[in-house]
Coordinates of C-alpha atoms in Angstrom, one line a residue:
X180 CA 84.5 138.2 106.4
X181 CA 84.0 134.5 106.1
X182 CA 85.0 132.0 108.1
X183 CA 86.8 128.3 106.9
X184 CA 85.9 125.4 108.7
X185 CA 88.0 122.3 108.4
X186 CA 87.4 118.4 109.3
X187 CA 88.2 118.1 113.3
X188 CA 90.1 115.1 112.1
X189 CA 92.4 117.2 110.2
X190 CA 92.9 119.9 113.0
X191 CA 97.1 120.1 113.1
X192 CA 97.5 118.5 110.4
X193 CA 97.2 122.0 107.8
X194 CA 100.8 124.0 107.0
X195 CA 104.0 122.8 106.1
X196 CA 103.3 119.1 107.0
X197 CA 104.2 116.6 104.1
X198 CA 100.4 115.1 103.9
X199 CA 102.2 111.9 102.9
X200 CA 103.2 108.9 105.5
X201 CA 107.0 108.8 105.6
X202 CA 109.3 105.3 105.2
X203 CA 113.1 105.9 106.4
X204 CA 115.7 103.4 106.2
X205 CA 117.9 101.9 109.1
X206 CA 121.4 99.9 108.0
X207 CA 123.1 97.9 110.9
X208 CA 126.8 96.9 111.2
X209 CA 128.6 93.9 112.6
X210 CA 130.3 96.0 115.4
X211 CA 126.5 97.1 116.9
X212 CA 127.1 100.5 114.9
X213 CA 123.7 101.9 113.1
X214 CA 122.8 104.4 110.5
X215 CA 119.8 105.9 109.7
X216 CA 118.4 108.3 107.0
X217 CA 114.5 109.2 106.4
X218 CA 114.7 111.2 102.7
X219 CA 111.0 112.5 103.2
X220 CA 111.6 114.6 106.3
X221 CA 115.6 114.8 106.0
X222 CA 116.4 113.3 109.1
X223 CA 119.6 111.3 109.8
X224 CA 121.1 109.9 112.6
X225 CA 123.8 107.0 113.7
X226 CA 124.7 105.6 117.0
X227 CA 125.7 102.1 118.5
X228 CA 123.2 99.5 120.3
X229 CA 119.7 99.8 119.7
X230 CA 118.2 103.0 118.1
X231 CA 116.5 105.3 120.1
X232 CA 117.0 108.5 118.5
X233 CA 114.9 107.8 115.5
X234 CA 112.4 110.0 114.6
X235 CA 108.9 108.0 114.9
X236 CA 107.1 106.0 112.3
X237 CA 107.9 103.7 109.9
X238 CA 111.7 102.2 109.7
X239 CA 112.6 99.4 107.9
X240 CA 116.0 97.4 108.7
X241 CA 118.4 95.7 106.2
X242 CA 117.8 92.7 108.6
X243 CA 115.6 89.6 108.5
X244 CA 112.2 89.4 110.7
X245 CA 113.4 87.5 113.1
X246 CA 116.1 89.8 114.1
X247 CA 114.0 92.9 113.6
X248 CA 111.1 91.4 116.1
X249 CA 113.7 90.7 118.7
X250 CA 114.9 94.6 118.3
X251 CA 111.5 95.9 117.8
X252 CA 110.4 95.3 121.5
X253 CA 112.8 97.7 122.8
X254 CA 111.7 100.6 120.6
X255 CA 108.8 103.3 121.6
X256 CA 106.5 105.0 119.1
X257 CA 109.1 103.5 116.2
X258 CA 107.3 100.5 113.7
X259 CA 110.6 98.4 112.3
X260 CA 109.8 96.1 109.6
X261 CA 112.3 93.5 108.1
X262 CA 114.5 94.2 104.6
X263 CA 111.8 92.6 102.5
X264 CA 109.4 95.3 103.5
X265 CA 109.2 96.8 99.6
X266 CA 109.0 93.4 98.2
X267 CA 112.6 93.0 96.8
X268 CA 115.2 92.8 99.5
X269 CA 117.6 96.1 100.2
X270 CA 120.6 93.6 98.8
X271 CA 118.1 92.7 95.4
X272 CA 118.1 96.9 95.3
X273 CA 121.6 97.0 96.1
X274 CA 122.4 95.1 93.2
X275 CA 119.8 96.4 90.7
X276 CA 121.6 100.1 91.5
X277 CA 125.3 98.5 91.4
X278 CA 126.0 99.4 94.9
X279 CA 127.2 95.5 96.9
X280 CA 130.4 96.1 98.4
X281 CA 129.7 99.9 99.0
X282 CA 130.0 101.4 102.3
X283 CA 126.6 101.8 103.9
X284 CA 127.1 105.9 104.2
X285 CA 127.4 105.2 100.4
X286 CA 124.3 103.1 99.1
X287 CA 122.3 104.3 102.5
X288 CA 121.1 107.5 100.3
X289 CA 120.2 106.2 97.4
X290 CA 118.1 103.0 99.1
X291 CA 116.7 105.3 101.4
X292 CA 115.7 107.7 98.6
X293 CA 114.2 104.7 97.1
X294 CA 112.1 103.6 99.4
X295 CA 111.1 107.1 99.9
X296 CA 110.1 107.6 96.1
X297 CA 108.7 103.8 96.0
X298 CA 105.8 104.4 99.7
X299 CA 104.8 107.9 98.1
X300 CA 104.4 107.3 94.7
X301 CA 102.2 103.6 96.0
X302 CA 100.2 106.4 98.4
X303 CA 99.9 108.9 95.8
X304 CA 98.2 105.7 93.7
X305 CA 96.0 105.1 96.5
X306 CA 95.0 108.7 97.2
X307 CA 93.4 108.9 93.6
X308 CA 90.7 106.3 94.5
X309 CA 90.5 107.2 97.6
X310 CA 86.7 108.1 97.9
X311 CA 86.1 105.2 95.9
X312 CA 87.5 103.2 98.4
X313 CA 85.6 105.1 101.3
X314 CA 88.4 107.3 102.5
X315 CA 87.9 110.8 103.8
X316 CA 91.3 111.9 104.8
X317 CA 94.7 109.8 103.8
X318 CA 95.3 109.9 107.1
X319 CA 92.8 107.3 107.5
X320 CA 94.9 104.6 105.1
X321 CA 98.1 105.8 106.0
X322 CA 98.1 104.4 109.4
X323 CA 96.8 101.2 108.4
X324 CA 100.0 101.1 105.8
X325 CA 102.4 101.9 108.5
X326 CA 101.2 99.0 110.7
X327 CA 101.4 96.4 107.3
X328 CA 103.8 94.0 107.7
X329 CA 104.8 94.7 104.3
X330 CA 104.0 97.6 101.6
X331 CA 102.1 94.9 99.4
X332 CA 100.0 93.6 102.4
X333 CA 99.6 97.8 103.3
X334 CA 98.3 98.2 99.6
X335 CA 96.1 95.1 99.6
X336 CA 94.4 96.3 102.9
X337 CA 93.7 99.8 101.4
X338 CA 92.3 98.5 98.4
X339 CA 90.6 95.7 100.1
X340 CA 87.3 97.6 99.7
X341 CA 87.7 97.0 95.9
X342 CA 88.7 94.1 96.1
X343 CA 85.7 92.3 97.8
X344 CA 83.6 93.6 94.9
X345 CA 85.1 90.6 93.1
X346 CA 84.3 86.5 93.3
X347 CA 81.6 85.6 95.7
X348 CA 80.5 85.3 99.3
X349 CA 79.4 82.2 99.4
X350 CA 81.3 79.7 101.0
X351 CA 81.1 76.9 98.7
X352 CA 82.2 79.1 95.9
X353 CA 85.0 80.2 98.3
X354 CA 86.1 77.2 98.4
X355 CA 86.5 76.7 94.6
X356 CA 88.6 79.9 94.8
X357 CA 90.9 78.2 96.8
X358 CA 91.5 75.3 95.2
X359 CA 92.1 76.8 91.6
X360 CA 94.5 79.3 93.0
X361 CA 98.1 79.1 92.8
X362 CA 100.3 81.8 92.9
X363 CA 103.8 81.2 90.9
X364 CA 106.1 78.7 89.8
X365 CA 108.8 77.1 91.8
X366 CA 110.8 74.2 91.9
X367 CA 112.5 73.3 95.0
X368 CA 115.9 72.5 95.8
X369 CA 117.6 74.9 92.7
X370 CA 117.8 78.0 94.8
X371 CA 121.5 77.8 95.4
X372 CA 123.1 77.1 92.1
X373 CA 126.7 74.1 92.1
X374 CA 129.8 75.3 91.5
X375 CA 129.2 74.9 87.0
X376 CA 126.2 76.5 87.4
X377 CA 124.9 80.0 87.9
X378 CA 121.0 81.2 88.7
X379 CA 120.5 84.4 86.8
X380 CA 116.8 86.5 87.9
X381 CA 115.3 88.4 84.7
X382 CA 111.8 90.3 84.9
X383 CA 110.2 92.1 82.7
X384 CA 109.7 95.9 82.8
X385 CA 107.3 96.0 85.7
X386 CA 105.1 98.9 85.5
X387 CA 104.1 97.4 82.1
X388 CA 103.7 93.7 82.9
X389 CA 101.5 94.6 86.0
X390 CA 99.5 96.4 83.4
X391 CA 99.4 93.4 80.9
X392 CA 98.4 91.2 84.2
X393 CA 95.5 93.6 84.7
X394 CA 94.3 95.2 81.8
X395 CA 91.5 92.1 81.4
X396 CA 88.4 92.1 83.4
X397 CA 87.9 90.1 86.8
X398 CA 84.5 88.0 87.5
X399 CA 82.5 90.4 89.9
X400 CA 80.3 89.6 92.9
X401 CA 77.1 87.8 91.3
X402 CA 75.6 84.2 91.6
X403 CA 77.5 81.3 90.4
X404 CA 76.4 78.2 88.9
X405 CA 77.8 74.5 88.3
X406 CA 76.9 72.8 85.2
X407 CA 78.3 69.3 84.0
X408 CA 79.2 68.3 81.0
X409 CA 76.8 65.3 79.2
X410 CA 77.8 62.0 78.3
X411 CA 77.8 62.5 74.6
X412 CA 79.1 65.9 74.8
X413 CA 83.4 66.3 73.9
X414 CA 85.3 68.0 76.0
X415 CA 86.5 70.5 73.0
X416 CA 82.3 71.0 72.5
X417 CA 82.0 71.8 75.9
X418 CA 84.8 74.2 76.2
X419 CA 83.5 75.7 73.5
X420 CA 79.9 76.3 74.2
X421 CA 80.9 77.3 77.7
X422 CA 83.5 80.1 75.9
X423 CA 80.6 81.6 73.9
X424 CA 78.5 82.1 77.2
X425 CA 81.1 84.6 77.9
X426 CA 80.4 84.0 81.7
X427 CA 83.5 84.1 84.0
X428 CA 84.4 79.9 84.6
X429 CA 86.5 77.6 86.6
X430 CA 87.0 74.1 84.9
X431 CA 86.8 71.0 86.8
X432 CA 89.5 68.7 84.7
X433 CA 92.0 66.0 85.1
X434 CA 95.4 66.7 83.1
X435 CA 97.1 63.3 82.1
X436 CA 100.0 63.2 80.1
X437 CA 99.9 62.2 76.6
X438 CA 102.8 60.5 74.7
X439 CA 105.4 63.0 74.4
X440 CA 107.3 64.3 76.9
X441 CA 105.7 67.4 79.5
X442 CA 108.8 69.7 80.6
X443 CA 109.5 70.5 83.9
X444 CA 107.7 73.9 83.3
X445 CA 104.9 72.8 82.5
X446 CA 104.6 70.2 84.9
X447 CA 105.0 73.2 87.5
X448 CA 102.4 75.2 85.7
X449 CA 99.9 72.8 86.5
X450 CA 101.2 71.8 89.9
X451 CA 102.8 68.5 89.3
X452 CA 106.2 70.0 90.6
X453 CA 104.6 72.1 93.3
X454 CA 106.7 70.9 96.6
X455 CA 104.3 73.3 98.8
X456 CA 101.0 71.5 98.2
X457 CA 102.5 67.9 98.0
X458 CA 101.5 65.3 96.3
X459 CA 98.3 67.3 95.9
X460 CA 97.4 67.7 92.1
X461 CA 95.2 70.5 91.3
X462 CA 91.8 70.4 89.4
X463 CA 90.9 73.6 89.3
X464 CA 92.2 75.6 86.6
X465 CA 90.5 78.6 84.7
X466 CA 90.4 79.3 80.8
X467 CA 93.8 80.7 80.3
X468 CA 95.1 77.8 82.1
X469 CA 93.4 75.1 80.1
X470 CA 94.6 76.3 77.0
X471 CA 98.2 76.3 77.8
X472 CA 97.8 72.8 79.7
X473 CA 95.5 71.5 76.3
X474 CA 98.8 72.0 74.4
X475 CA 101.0 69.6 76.8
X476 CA 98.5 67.1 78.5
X477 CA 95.2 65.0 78.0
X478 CA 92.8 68.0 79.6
X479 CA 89.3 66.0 80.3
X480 CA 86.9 68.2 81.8
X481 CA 84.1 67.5 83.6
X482 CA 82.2 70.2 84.7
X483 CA 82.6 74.1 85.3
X484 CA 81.8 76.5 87.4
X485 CA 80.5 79.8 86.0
X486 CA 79.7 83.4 87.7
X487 CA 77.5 85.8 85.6
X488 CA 79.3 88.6 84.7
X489 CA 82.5 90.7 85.0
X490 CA 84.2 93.8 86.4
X491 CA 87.0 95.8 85.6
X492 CA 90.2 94.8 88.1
X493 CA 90.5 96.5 90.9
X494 CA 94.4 96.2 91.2
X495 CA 94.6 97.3 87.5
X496 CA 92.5 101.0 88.4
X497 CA 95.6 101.2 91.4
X498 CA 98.1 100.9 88.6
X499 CA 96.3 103.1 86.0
X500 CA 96.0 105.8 89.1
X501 CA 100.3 105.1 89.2
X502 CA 101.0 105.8 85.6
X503 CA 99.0 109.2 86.0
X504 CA 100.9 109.9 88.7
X505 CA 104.2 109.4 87.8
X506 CA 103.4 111.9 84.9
X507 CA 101.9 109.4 82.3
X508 CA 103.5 106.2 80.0
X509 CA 106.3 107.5 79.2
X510 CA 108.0 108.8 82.7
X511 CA 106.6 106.5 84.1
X512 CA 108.0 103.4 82.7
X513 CA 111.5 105.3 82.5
X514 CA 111.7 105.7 86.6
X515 CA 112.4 102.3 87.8
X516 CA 111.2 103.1 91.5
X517 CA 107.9 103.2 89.3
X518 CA 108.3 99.5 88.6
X519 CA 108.8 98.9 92.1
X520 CA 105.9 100.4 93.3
X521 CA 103.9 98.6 90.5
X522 CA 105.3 95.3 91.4
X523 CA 103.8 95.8 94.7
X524 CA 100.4 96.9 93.9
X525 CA 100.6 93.9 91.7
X526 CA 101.5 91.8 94.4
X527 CA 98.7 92.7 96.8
X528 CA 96.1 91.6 94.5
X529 CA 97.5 88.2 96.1
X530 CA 98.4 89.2 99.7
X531 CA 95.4 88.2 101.9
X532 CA 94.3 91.8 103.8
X533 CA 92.8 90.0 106.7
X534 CA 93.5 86.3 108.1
X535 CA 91.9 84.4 105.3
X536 CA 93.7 83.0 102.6
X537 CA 94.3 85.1 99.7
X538 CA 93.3 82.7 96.9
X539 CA 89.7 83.7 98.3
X540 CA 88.7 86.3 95.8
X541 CA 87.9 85.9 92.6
X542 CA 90.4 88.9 91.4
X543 CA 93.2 86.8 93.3
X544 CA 92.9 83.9 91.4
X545 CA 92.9 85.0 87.7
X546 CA 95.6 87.6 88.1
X547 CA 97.7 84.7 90.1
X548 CA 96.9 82.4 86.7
X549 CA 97.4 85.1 84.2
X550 CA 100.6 86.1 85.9
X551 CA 102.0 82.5 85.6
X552 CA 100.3 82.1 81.8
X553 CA 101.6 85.5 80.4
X554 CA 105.4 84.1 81.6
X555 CA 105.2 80.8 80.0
X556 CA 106.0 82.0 76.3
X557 CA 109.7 83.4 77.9
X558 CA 109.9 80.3 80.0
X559 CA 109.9 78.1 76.9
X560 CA 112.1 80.2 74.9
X561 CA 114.9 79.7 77.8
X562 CA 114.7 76.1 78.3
X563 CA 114.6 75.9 74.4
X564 CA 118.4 77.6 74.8
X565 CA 119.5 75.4 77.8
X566 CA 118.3 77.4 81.2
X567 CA 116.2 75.1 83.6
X568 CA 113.7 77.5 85.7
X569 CA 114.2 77.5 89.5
X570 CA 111.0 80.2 90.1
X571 CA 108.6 82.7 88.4
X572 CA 106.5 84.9 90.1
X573 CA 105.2 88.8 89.5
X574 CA 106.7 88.2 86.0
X575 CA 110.6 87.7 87.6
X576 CA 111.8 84.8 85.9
X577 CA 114.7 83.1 87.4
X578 CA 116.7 80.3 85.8
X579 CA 119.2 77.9 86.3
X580 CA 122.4 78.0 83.7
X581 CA 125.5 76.3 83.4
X582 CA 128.8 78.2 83.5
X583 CA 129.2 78.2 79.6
X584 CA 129.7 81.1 77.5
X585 CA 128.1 80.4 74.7
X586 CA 125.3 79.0 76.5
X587 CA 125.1 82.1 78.8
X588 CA 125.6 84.0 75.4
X589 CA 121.9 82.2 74.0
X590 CA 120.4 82.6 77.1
X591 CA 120.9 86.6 77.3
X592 CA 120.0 86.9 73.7
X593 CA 117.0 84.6 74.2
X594 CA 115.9 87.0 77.6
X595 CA 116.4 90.3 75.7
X596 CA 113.9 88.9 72.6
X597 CA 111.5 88.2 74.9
X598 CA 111.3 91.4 76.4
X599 CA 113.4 90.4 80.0
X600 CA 116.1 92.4 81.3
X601 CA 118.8 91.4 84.1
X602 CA 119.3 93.8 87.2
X603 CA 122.9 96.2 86.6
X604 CA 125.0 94.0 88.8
X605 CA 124.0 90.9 86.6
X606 CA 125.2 92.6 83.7
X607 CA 128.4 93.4 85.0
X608 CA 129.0 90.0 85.9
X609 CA 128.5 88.8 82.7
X610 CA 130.3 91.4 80.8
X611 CA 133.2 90.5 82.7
X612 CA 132.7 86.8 82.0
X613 CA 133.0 87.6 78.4
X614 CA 129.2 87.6 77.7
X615 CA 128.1 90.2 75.5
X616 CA 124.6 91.6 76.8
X617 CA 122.7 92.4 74.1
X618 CA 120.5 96.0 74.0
X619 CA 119.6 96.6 70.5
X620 CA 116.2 98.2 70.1
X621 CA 115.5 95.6 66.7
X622 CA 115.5 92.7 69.1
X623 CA 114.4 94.2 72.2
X624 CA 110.8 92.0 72.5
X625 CA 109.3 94.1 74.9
X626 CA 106.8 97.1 74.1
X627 CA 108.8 100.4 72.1
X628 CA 107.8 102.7 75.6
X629 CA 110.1 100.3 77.9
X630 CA 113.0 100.0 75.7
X631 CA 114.9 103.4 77.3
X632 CA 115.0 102.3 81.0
X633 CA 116.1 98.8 79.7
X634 CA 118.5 99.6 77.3
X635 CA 120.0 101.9 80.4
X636 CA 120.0 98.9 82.6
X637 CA 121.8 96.6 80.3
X638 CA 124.4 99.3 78.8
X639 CA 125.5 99.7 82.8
X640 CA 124.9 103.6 82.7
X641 CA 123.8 104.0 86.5
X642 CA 123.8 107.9 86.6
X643 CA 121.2 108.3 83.4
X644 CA 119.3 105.4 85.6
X645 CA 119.4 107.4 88.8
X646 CA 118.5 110.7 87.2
X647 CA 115.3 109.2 85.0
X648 CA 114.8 107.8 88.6
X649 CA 115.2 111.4 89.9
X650 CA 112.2 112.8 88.1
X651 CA 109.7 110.9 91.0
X652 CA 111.4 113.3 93.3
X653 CA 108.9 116.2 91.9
X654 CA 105.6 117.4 92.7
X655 CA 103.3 115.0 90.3
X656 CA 102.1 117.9 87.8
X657 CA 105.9 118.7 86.8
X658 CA 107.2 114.9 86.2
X659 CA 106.1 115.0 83.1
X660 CA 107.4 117.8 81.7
X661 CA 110.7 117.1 83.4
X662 CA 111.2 113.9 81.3
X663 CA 110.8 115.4 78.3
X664 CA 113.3 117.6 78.9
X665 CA 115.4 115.4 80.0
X666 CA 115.3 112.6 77.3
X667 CA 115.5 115.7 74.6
X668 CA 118.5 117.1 75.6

């Protein structure tokens, strides 16, 4: 008879354990009361004061990280991480499920069950490159994740490995890294709307815009060069010559504005509005960048900086390991906990996985620059209507409106063309307001595979979005099967 050895590493750890890392969710009243609920192991518990029942592991409170510090020091063998912990906030969830105003033994379940669905299927990602990233046992990331401060700072130090095959080592290079990156657009002082105004957040579907953000190479570890351009040499000659080198490049230039007028947008795009570098203008930018700025500004460039070759990006392997695990395209841009976990392996291509800054890869900055280039085009098309744009980032667009309903009426119209949709509890609002929210599959701008899970969203039909949700609940070689039955019936 033979005998079965195992890895001493994975000694009590064979049987009926779940071999994934658990996430449970903890919601605190005003009167000191507490609820708990962890949908991976089916634990629940409440009690008053702080919790000490819990079962061990990875919470994370509908508080803010100041108040979940002060509460963390009194727990043992518990890790409590703030609301933000998944990225959107448990009230952005709240109202993307319809459930503000709900008692907490009401939307506790279904947050709970999302967070559940959102840290396994982001593991499950993981756990298919996980000898490429030098893993022998899950158990070896999963620790590291529960000890992230958030679950896109968790993914970013798995990947990490990955990641450092991008950009350069040298510090000089480094150092032009970090002053080309800039992650988002923002303008300051817009994020509470006046009284005649109202700030309404669109995004597009996100499985599919992390995918678009990814799908193009990254410049890989190799030598890089300067070169300058020559006296007698145009800028447009330059540019060009440098394009048909095909090497990877970051553009020394100087934007100046020409004689018409530069929006507010654009301004941002190339920093000129950016309150959190100051009066600091940048003149960094890479390719995509330069062409969008070219159409708005005086672009002279005077130099570039070029690696030698490219690599396929690391983030956009995590996110083609997600799709296959969430049971292929279609189930998986149907389950919107999908999306979430896709917006989070998105964001960790820019969440630094050690102290240094995370504009310090190569893969940081071009997916921070194609992230804020691949928004622009729906940007435009909502100023054109009347919105004024208060932040974009991760491909959620919010904007500024006055409270006019022919206006808001534009703007909607304008969103769903462009392939943006508004969380559930945005559409209520302004279908009581008298707006009509448009969901028409001939308009819809957005790629024929995400049209279901928004048409859903904006025709307010919470349980079809909770049960297309429902299908990330089953073992990953029966998801998707389970759709199609479900979107046949």
């Amino acid at each position: 008879m033979g005998i079965e050895f195992q890895d001493i590493e994975q000694e009590d750890r064979t049987g009926s354990e779940d071999p994934f890392s658990n996430v449970g969710v903890i919601f605190f009243g005003e009167d000191g009361s507490w609820q708990a609920q962890r949908t991976g192991t089916g634990f629940t518990a409440a009690g008053e004061g702080v919790p000490q029942r819990l079962e061990p592991g990875l919470w994370v409170a509908d508080m803010g990280y100041d108040q979940v510090r002060a509460i963390s020091k009194e727990l043992r063998g518990m890790t409590m991480r703030s609301d933000s912990w998944l990225k959107l906030s448990i009230d952005q969830i709240r109202t993307a499920f319809g459930l503000s105003g709900k008692r907490p033994d009401q939307s506790l379940p279904v947050i709970a069950t999302i967070a559940h669905r959102v840290y396994r299927l982001s593991q499950e990602a993981l756990r298919d490159n996980m000898g490429d990233l030098r893993y022998k046992s899950p158990h070896e990331f999963q620790s590291q994740m529960e000890r992230a401060a958030s679950l896109a700072t968790a993914i970013a130090t798995v990947n990490a490995p990955a990641v450092a095959r991008t950009g350069s080592s040298e510090k000089r290079v480094i150092e032009h890294f970090t002053r080309t990156y800039q992650a988002g657009m923002y303008i300051g002082g817009r994020k509470e709307p006046p009284d005649d105004h109202i700030n309404l957040a669109f995004h597009f579907p996100r499985l599919s815009y992390a995918r678009r953000i990814t799908e193009d190479d990254v410049p890989a570890s190799s030598i890089w060069q300067i070169a300058n351009r020559k006296d007698h040499q145009s800028v447009e000659d330059f540019l060009e010559n440098m394009r048909q080198t095909g090497r990877p490049a970051i553009y020394k230039a100087v934007c100046q504005p020409g004689e018409g007028y530069v929006p507010e947008h654009v301004q941002v795009f190339a920093n000129g509005l950016n309150t959190s570098m100051g009066d600091t203008h940048r003149t960094r930018f890479i390719d995509e960048e330069i062409k969008l700025l070219a159409r708005h500004y005086k672009v002279s460039v005077e130099g570039v900086v070029a690696g030698s070759k490219w690599c396929p990006s690391a983030t956009g392997q995590l996110l083609r390991s997600l799709e296959a695990a969430a049971g292929g395209a279609d189930a998986a841009r149907a389950s919107w906990s999908v999306g979430l976990a896709a917006e989070n392996i998105l964001a960790s291509a820019l969440r630094a996985a050690r102290k240094e800054s995370p504009g310090q890869t190569a893969e940081a900055v071009w997916i921070a620059a194609r992230d804020r280039a691949a928004m622009m085009p729906a940007i435009e098309a909502l100023a054109e209507v009347g919105a004024s744009l208060v932040s974009a980032h991760y491909g959620n667009i919010t904007v500024r409106c006055p409270l006019d309903i022919e206006l808001l009426m534009l703007v909607v119209d304008a969103a769903w063309e462009c392939g943006l949709i508004l969380p559930l509890e945005s559409v209520e609002l302004l279908r009581q307001m008298g707006v009509p929210i448009p969901a028409e599959p001939s308009l819809f701008g957005g790629n024929d595979v995400d049209y279901l899970l928004s048409a859903v969203v904006h025709r307010r039909q919470r349980n079809a979005l909770w049960s297309l949700d429902g299908i990330m609940d089953l073992p990953a070689d029966e998801r998707a099967r389970q759709f199609r039955i479900l979107t046949s019936a």
